CSV table of C-alpha atoms in Angstrom, one decimal:
chain,number,residue,atom,x,y,z
Z,1,MET,CA,-16.7,14.8,4.9
Z,2,GLN,CA,-19.6,12.7,6.1
Z,3,ASP,CA,-23.1,14.2,5.6
Z,4,ASN,CA,-23.7,14.8,9.4
Z,5,THR,CA,-20.2,16.2,10.0
Z,6,LEU,CA,-20.4,20.0,10.3
Z,7,ILE,CA,-16.8,20.9,11.1
Z,8,LYS,CA,-13.7,18.7,10.7
Z,9,VAL,CA,-10.2,19.4,12.1
Z,10,GLN,CA,-7.3,17.6,10.5
Z,11,ASP,CA,-3.7,17.5,12.0
Z,12,LEU,CA,-4.2,21.0,13.5
Z,13,SER,CA,-1.3,22.7,15.3
Z,14,VAL,CA,-1.0,26.2,16.8
Z,15,GLU,CA,2.3,27.6,18.1
Z,16,PHE,CA,3.1,30.9,19.6
Z,17,PRO,CA,6.7,32.2,19.3
Z,18,LEU,CA,8.4,33.4,22.5
Z,19,SER,CA,11.8,34.2,21.0
Z,20,SER,CA,13.9,33.2,18.0
Z,21,LYS,CA,14.5,29.8,19.6
Z,22,LYS,CA,11.5,29.1,21.8
Z,23,LYS,CA,7.8,28.7,21.1
Z,24,VAL,CA,4.6,27.6,22.9
Z,25,HIS,CA,3.2,24.4,21.5
Z,26,ALA,CA,-0.4,25.2,22.4
Z,27,VAL,CA,-2.1,22.6,20.1
Z,28,SER,CA,-0.3,19.7,18.4
Z,29,ASP,CA,-1.6,17.6,15.6
Z,30,VAL,CA,-5.2,17.5,16.7
Z,31,SER,CA,-7.9,15.8,14.5
Z,32,LEU,CA,-11.6,15.6,15.4
Z,33,GLU,CA,-15.0,16.1,13.9
Z,34,VAL,CA,-18.1,17.8,15.3
Z,35,LYS,CA,-21.5,16.4,14.1
Z,36,GLU,CA,-24.5,18.6,13.3
Z,37,HIS,CA,-26.7,19.5,16.2
Z,38,GLU,CA,-24.5,17.9,18.8
Z,39,VAL,CA,-22.6,19.3,21.8
Z,40,LEU,CA,-19.0,18.2,21.8
Z,41,ALA,CA,-17.3,19.0,25.1
Z,42,LEU,CA,-13.6,19.8,25.2
Z,43,VAL,CA,-12.2,19.2,28.7
Z,44,GLY,CA,-8.8,19.4,30.4
Z,45,GLU,CA,-6.8,21.4,32.8
Z,46,SER,CA,-6.2,25.2,32.4
Z,47,GLY,CA,-3.5,25.8,29.9
Z,48,CYS,CA,-3.9,22.6,27.9
Z,49,GLY,CA,-4.9,24.4,24.7
Z,50,LYS,CA,-8.7,24.1,24.8
Z,51,SER,CA,-9.6,27.7,24.1
Z,52,THR,CA,-6.8,28.0,21.5
Z,53,LEU,CA,-8.2,25.0,19.6
Z,54,GLY,CA,-11.7,26.4,19.8
Z,55,LYS,CA,-10.6,29.8,18.4
Z,56,ALA,CA,-8.5,28.1,15.7
Z,57,MET,CA,-11.5,26.1,14.6
Z,58,ILE,CA,-13.4,29.3,13.7
Z,59,GLN,CA,-10.2,31.1,12.5
Z,60,LEU,CA,-10.0,33.7,15.3
Z,61,ILE,CA,-6.5,32.2,15.7
Z,62,LYS,CA,-4.5,31.2,12.6
Z,63,PRO,CA,-3.2,27.6,12.8
Z,64,THR,CA,0.5,26.9,12.3
Z,65,ALA,CA,-0.3,23.7,10.4
Z,66,GLY,CA,-3.2,21.5,9.5
Z,67,GLU,CA,-6.6,22.4,8.2
Z,68,VAL,CA,-10.2,23.1,9.2
Z,69,SER,CA,-13.2,22.2,7.0
Z,70,PHE,CA,-16.7,23.6,7.5
Z,71,LYS,CA,-19.5,22.1,5.4
Z,72,ASP,CA,-17.1,20.6,3.0
Z,73,ALA,CA,-15.1,23.8,2.4
Z,74,VAL,CA,-11.5,24.1,3.7
Z,75,ILE,CA,-11.6,27.5,5.6
Z,76,THR,CA,-8.0,27.5,6.7
Z,77,ASN,CA,-6.2,30.4,5.0
Z,78,MET,CA,-9.3,31.1,2.9
Z,79,PRO,CA,-9.2,34.7,1.5
Z,80,ALA,CA,-11.1,37.1,3.7
Z,81,LYS,CA,-13.7,37.9,1.1
Z,82,ALA,CA,-14.5,34.2,0.5
Z,83,PHE,CA,-14.4,33.5,4.3
Z,84,ARG,CA,-16.9,36.2,5.1
Z,85,ASP,CA,-20.0,34.1,4.4
Z,86,TYR,CA,-18.6,31.2,6.5
Z,87,ARG,CA,-17.6,33.5,9.3
Z,88,ARG,CA,-21.2,34.5,10.0
Z,89,GLN,CA,-22.1,30.8,10.5
Z,90,MET,CA,-19.5,30.3,13.2
Z,91,GLN,CA,-19.7,32.4,16.4
Z,92,ILE,CA,-18.3,32.3,19.9
Z,93,VAL,CA,-19.5,32.9,23.5
Z,94,PHE,CA,-16.6,34.1,25.6
Z,95,GLN,CA,-15.7,33.0,29.1
Z,96,ASP,CA,-15.7,36.4,30.8
Z,97,PRO,CA,-19.0,38.3,30.5
Z,98,TYR,CA,-17.4,41.3,32.2
Z,99,ALA,CA,-14.6,41.6,29.6
Z,100,SER,CA,-16.4,40.5,26.4
Z,101,LEU,CA,-18.9,43.4,26.2
Z,102,ASP,CA,-17.8,47.0,25.3
Z,103,PRO,CA,-18.6,49.2,28.3
Z,104,ARG,CA,-19.0,52.2,26.0
Z,105,MET,CA,-21.8,50.6,23.9
Z,106,SER,CA,-25.5,50.1,24.8
Z,107,VAL,CA,-27.0,46.6,24.7
Z,108,ARG,CA,-28.8,47.6,21.5
Z,109,ASP,CA,-25.6,48.5,19.8
Z,110,ILE,CA,-23.7,45.5,21.1
Z,111,ILE,CA,-26.2,43.0,19.6
Z,112,ALA,CA,-26.8,45.2,16.5
Z,113,GLU,CA,-23.2,45.2,15.5
Z,114,PRO,CA,-23.1,41.9,13.7
Z,115,LEU,CA,-26.5,42.6,12.1
Z,116,GLU,CA,-25.2,45.9,10.8
Z,117,THR,CA,-21.8,44.4,9.7
Z,118,TYR,CA,-23.7,41.9,7.4
Z,119,ASN,CA,-26.5,44.3,6.4
Z,120,VAL,CA,-29.1,41.9,7.8
Z,121,CYS,CA,-31.8,44.6,8.3
Z,122,ALA,CA,-32.9,47.2,5.9
Z,123,THR,CA,-33.5,50.1,8.4
Z,124,PRO,CA,-32.3,51.0,11.9
Z,125,LYS,CA,-35.9,50.4,13.1
Z,126,GLU,CA,-35.8,46.8,11.8
Z,127,THR,CA,-32.4,46.3,13.4
Z,128,THR,CA,-33.8,47.4,16.8
Z,129,GLU,CA,-36.8,45.1,16.4
Z,130,ARG,CA,-34.5,42.2,15.6
Z,131,VAL,CA,-32.4,43.1,18.7
Z,132,VAL,CA,-35.5,43.0,20.9
Z,133,GLU,CA,-36.4,39.5,19.5
Z,134,LEU,CA,-32.9,38.3,20.4
Z,135,LEU,CA,-33.1,39.8,23.9
Z,136,GLU,CA,-36.4,38.0,24.5
Z,137,ALA,CA,-34.9,34.8,23.2
Z,138,VAL,CA,-32.3,34.9,25.9
Z,139,GLY,CA,-34.7,35.9,28.7
Z,140,LEU,CA,-34.2,39.7,28.6
Z,141,SER,CA,-36.5,42.4,27.3
Z,142,ALA,CA,-36.8,45.7,25.4
Z,143,ASP,CA,-36.4,47.5,28.8
Z,144,HIS,CA,-32.7,46.5,28.6
Z,145,LEU,CA,-32.0,48.0,25.2
Z,146,TYR,CA,-30.3,51.3,26.2
Z,147,ARG,CA,-28.5,50.1,29.3
Z,148,TYR,CA,-24.8,49.5,29.5
Z,149,ALA,CA,-22.8,46.5,30.5
Z,150,HIS,CA,-22.0,47.7,34.0
Z,151,GLN,CA,-25.7,47.9,34.8
Z,152,PHE,CA,-26.1,44.1,34.5
Z,153,SER,CA,-25.2,41.1,36.6
Z,154,GLY,CA,-22.8,38.4,35.3
Z,155,GLY,CA,-25.6,36.1,34.2
Z,156,GLN,CA,-27.4,38.9,32.4
Z,157,ARG,CA,-24.1,39.9,30.6
Z,158,GLN,CA,-23.6,36.4,29.5
Z,159,ARG,CA,-27.2,36.3,28.1
Z,160,ILE,CA,-26.3,39.5,26.1
Z,161,GLY,CA,-23.2,37.7,24.8
Z,162,ILE,CA,-25.3,34.7,23.8
Z,163,ALA,CA,-27.8,37.0,22.0
Z,164,ARG,CA,-24.9,38.6,20.1
Z,165,ALA,CA,-23.6,35.1,19.1
Z,166,ILE,CA,-27.0,33.9,17.7
Z,167,ALA,CA,-27.8,37.2,16.0
Z,168,LEU,CA,-26.7,36.0,12.5
Z,169,ASN,CA,-28.4,32.5,12.8
Z,170,PRO,CA,-25.1,30.6,13.0
Z,171,SER,CA,-24.8,26.8,12.6
Z,172,PHE,CA,-21.8,26.4,15.0
Z,173,ILE,CA,-21.0,28.2,18.3
Z,174,VAL,CA,-17.8,27.8,20.4
Z,175,CYS,CA,-18.8,28.1,24.0
Z,176,ASP,CA,-15.5,29.0,25.7
Z,177,GLU,CA,-16.1,28.2,29.4
Z,178,PRO,CA,-19.4,30.2,29.3
Z,179,VAL,CA,-20.4,29.5,32.9
Z,180,SER,CA,-17.1,29.3,34.8
Z,181,ALA,CA,-17.2,33.0,35.9
Z,182,LEU,CA,-20.8,32.7,37.2
Z,183,ASP,CA,-22.4,31.6,40.5
Z,184,VAL,CA,-23.7,28.0,40.5
Z,185,SER,CA,-27.4,28.9,40.5
Z,186,VAL,CA,-26.8,31.2,37.5
Z,187,GLN,CA,-24.7,28.5,35.8
Z,188,ASN,CA,-27.8,26.2,35.7
Z,189,GLN,CA,-29.9,29.0,34.1
Z,190,ILE,CA,-27.3,29.6,31.4
Z,191,LEU,CA,-26.9,25.9,30.7
Z,192,ASN,CA,-30.6,25.5,30.3
Z,193,LEU,CA,-30.7,28.5,28.1
Z,194,LEU,CA,-28.0,27.1,25.8
Z,195,LYS,CA,-29.9,23.8,25.6
Z,196,ASP,CA,-33.2,25.5,24.8
Z,197,LEU,CA,-31.5,27.7,22.1
Z,198,GLN,CA,-29.9,24.6,20.6
Z,199,GLU,CA,-33.2,22.9,20.2
Z,200,ARG,CA,-35.0,26.0,18.9
Z,201,PHE,CA,-32.4,27.0,16.3
Z,202,GLY,CA,-30.7,23.7,15.5
Z,203,LEU,CA,-27.3,24.8,16.8
Z,204,THR,CA,-24.1,22.8,17.1
Z,205,TYR,CA,-21.8,23.6,20.1
Z,206,LEU,CA,-18.2,23.0,20.9
Z,207,PHE,CA,-18.4,23.4,24.7
Z,208,ILE,CA,-15.1,24.1,26.4
Z,209,SER,CA,-14.9,23.5,30.1
Z,210,HIS,CA,-12.8,22.2,33.0
Z,211,ASP,CA,-15.9,21.5,35.0
Z,212,LEU,CA,-16.8,17.8,34.4
Z,213,SER,CA,-20.1,18.1,36.2
Z,214,VAL,CA,-21.3,20.8,33.8
Z,215,VAL,CA,-20.0,18.8,30.9
Z,216,ARG,CA,-22.0,15.7,31.8
Z,217,PHE,CA,-25.2,17.7,31.9
Z,218,ILE,CA,-24.9,19.3,28.5
Z,219,ALA,CA,-22.6,17.2,26.2
Z,220,ASN,CA,-23.3,14.4,23.8
Z,221,ARG,CA,-19.6,13.5,23.4
Z,222,VAL,CA,-16.5,14.4,25.4
Z,223,CYS,CA,-13.0,15.0,24.1
Z,224,VAL,CA,-10.2,15.0,26.8
Z,225,MET,CA,-7.1,17.2,26.1
Z,226,PHE,CA,-3.7,17.3,27.9
Z,227,LEU,CA,-0.9,19.7,27.0
Z,228,GLY,CA,-2.1,20.3,23.4
Z,229,LYS,CA,-2.9,16.7,22.6
Z,230,LEU,CA,-6.1,14.6,22.6
Z,231,CYS,CA,-6.2,11.7,25.0
Z,232,GLU,CA,-9.7,10.2,24.7
Z,233,LEU,CA,-12.9,10.9,22.7
Z,234,GLY,CA,-16.2,9.2,23.1
Z,235,ASP,CA,-19.9,9.4,24.1
Z,236,THR,CA,-20.4,11.2,27.4
Z,237,GLU,CA,-21.8,8.3,29.4
Z,238,THR,CA,-19.2,5.9,28.0
Z,239,ILE,CA,-16.4,8.3,29.1
Z,240,TYR,CA,-17.9,8.9,32.6
Z,241,THR,CA,-18.8,5.4,33.4
Z,242,ASN,CA,-15.7,3.7,32.0
Z,243,PRO,CA,-12.8,6.1,31.4
Z,244,LEU,CA,-9.8,4.3,29.8
Z,245,HIS,CA,-7.0,6.9,29.5
Z,246,PRO,CA,-5.2,7.4,32.9
Z,247,TYR,CA,-5.6,11.2,32.6
Z,248,THR,CA,-9.3,10.9,32.1
Z,249,ARG,CA,-9.5,8.7,35.2
Z,250,PHE,CA,-7.7,11.3,37.2
Z,251,LEU,CA,-10.0,14.1,36.0
Z,252,LEU,CA,-13.1,12.1,36.9
Z,253,ASP,CA,-11.7,11.0,40.2
Z,254,ALA,CA,-11.2,14.7,41.2
Z,255,ILE,CA,-14.9,15.5,40.9
Z,256,PRO,CA,-16.3,16.0,44.5
Z,257,LYS,CA,-18.5,13.1,45.6
Z,258,ALA,CA,-21.8,13.8,47.4
Z,259,ASP,CA,-21.8,10.2,48.9
Z,260,PRO,CA,-19.9,10.3,52.2
Z,261,HIS,CA,-18.9,6.7,51.8
Z,262,ARG,CA,-17.4,7.4,48.4
Z,263,ARG,CA,-15.7,10.5,49.8
Z,264,ARG,CA,-13.8,8.4,52.3
Z,265,LYS,CA,-12.3,6.2,49.6
Z,266,GLU,CA,-8.7,7.0,48.9
Z,267,ARG,CA,-8.5,8.9,45.6
Z,268,MET,CA,-5.6,8.8,43.2
Z,269,LEU,CA,-3.8,12.1,42.9
Z,270,LEU,CA,-1.6,13.4,40.1
Z,271,SER,CA,2.1,13.4,40.9
Z,272,GLY,CA,5.3,13.9,39.0
Z,273,GLU,CA,6.5,16.9,37.0
Z,274,LEU,CA,4.0,19.1,35.2
Z,275,PRO,CA,5.3,19.5,31.7
Z,276,SER,CA,5.7,22.8,30.0
Z,277,PRO,CA,4.1,23.6,26.6
Z,278,VAL,CA,7.3,25.4,25.7
Z,279,ASP,CA,9.3,22.2,26.0
Z,280,PRO,CA,6.8,19.3,25.9
Z,281,PRO,CA,8.2,15.8,26.8
Z,282,SER,CA,9.0,13.2,24.1
Z,283,GLY,CA,6.7,10.3,23.7
Z,284,CYS,CA,3.3,10.5,25.5
Z,285,ARG,CA,3.0,14.0,27.0
Z,286,PHE,CA,1.3,12.6,30.0
Z,287,HIS,CA,4.1,10.1,30.9
Z,288,THR,CA,5.8,12.4,33.5
Z,289,ARG,CA,2.6,12.2,35.6
Z,290,CYS,CA,1.3,8.7,34.7
Z,291,PRO,CA,1.7,5.9,37.2
Z,292,TYR,CA,1.6,3.3,34.4
Z,293,ALA,CA,4.3,4.9,32.2
Z,294,THR,CA,6.8,2.5,30.6
Z,295,GLU,CA,9.9,3.1,28.5
Z,296,LYS,CA,7.7,3.0,25.4
Z,297,CYS,CA,5.6,5.8,26.8
Z,298,ARG,CA,8.7,7.9,27.2
Z,299,THR,CA,9.9,7.5,23.7
Z,300,GLN,CA,7.0,6.8,21.4
Z,301,GLU,CA,4.0,9.1,20.9
Z,302,PRO,CA,0.7,7.1,21.1
Z,303,GLU,CA,-1.9,7.4,18.3
Z,304,MET,CA,-5.6,7.8,18.7
Z,305,LYS,CA,-7.1,4.4,18.2
Z,306,PRO,CA,-10.6,2.8,18.6
Z,307,VAL,CA,-10.9,1.0,21.9
Z,308,GLU,CA,-14.2,-0.2,23.4
Z,309,GLY,CA,-16.4,2.2,21.6
Z,310,ARG,CA,-14.3,5.3,21.8
Z,311,MET,CA,-10.9,6.7,20.6
Z,312,VAL,CA,-8.0,6.6,23.0
Z,313,ALA,CA,-4.3,7.6,22.7
Z,314,CYS,CA,-2.5,5.3,25.2
Z,315,HIS,CA,0.1,2.6,24.9
Z,316,LEU,CA,-1.9,0.5,27.5
Z,317,TYR,CA,-4.3,-0.3,24.7
Z,318,ALA,CA,-1.9,-0.9,21.9
Z,319,GLU,CA,-2.5,-4.0,19.8
């Protein structure tokens, strides 16, 4: 693993059995690297496997095949006792701030839980003092210590979730659509908070989202995913100004345009059959919806290859 690579995924697959004969192919043969102190965004339609991949990277979901390496150690199927020290370095901020906080626990206890699990503080008083520091880091205060989740707004609840995620001073945080359930004005506040915390604590994020406007604001690199497979991976501005994969183009074309002249331009819309992850199509998984699909696309699966400064999986760019 390169010195600046924090986490590496190699040929990772995740499948969920439905019956003795059927299974959901949620993630299929995915390989990628996340660099230290960067924000790598993972984008795609709902159900494409983004959240499953993110959770598998930190072993909240066990992969069916492939491996994940963190700081040069292969953590896939690592014994629980050995994995414990790595687990504290990898945390997650969940999508729904209403569902991710225990309604029976006070804010103090929610944030203190990881501190107590890892015996970070010597006494309950020190734990409470640390919780107050974490609350202040996310824009809340000691006045919120003994309130419960139902007493907070959505944005405040997400701040509590972020405080819990940074409690153990992790290196890597999976942000699983952390602003999708929030109002637009609150989204901006949370995004700015995440950027500030990244700079302050030297964090690395995998930022999962289907909102490409949000991604452009926060991400250094973008990884586009369709039906469990990677389509395109590259620097944010490179992807946004010159998308190469047809699916990436469709995603970007779907972003609402503020310019009325650009709004009047005819936009390409996805057509064709939406494939099922239970029975994914042969060849390129996007071929049933791609206007450029050829017989090769229907029969041969494209590999991720370097094209014009990024990685693309598309037969249009085959040598």
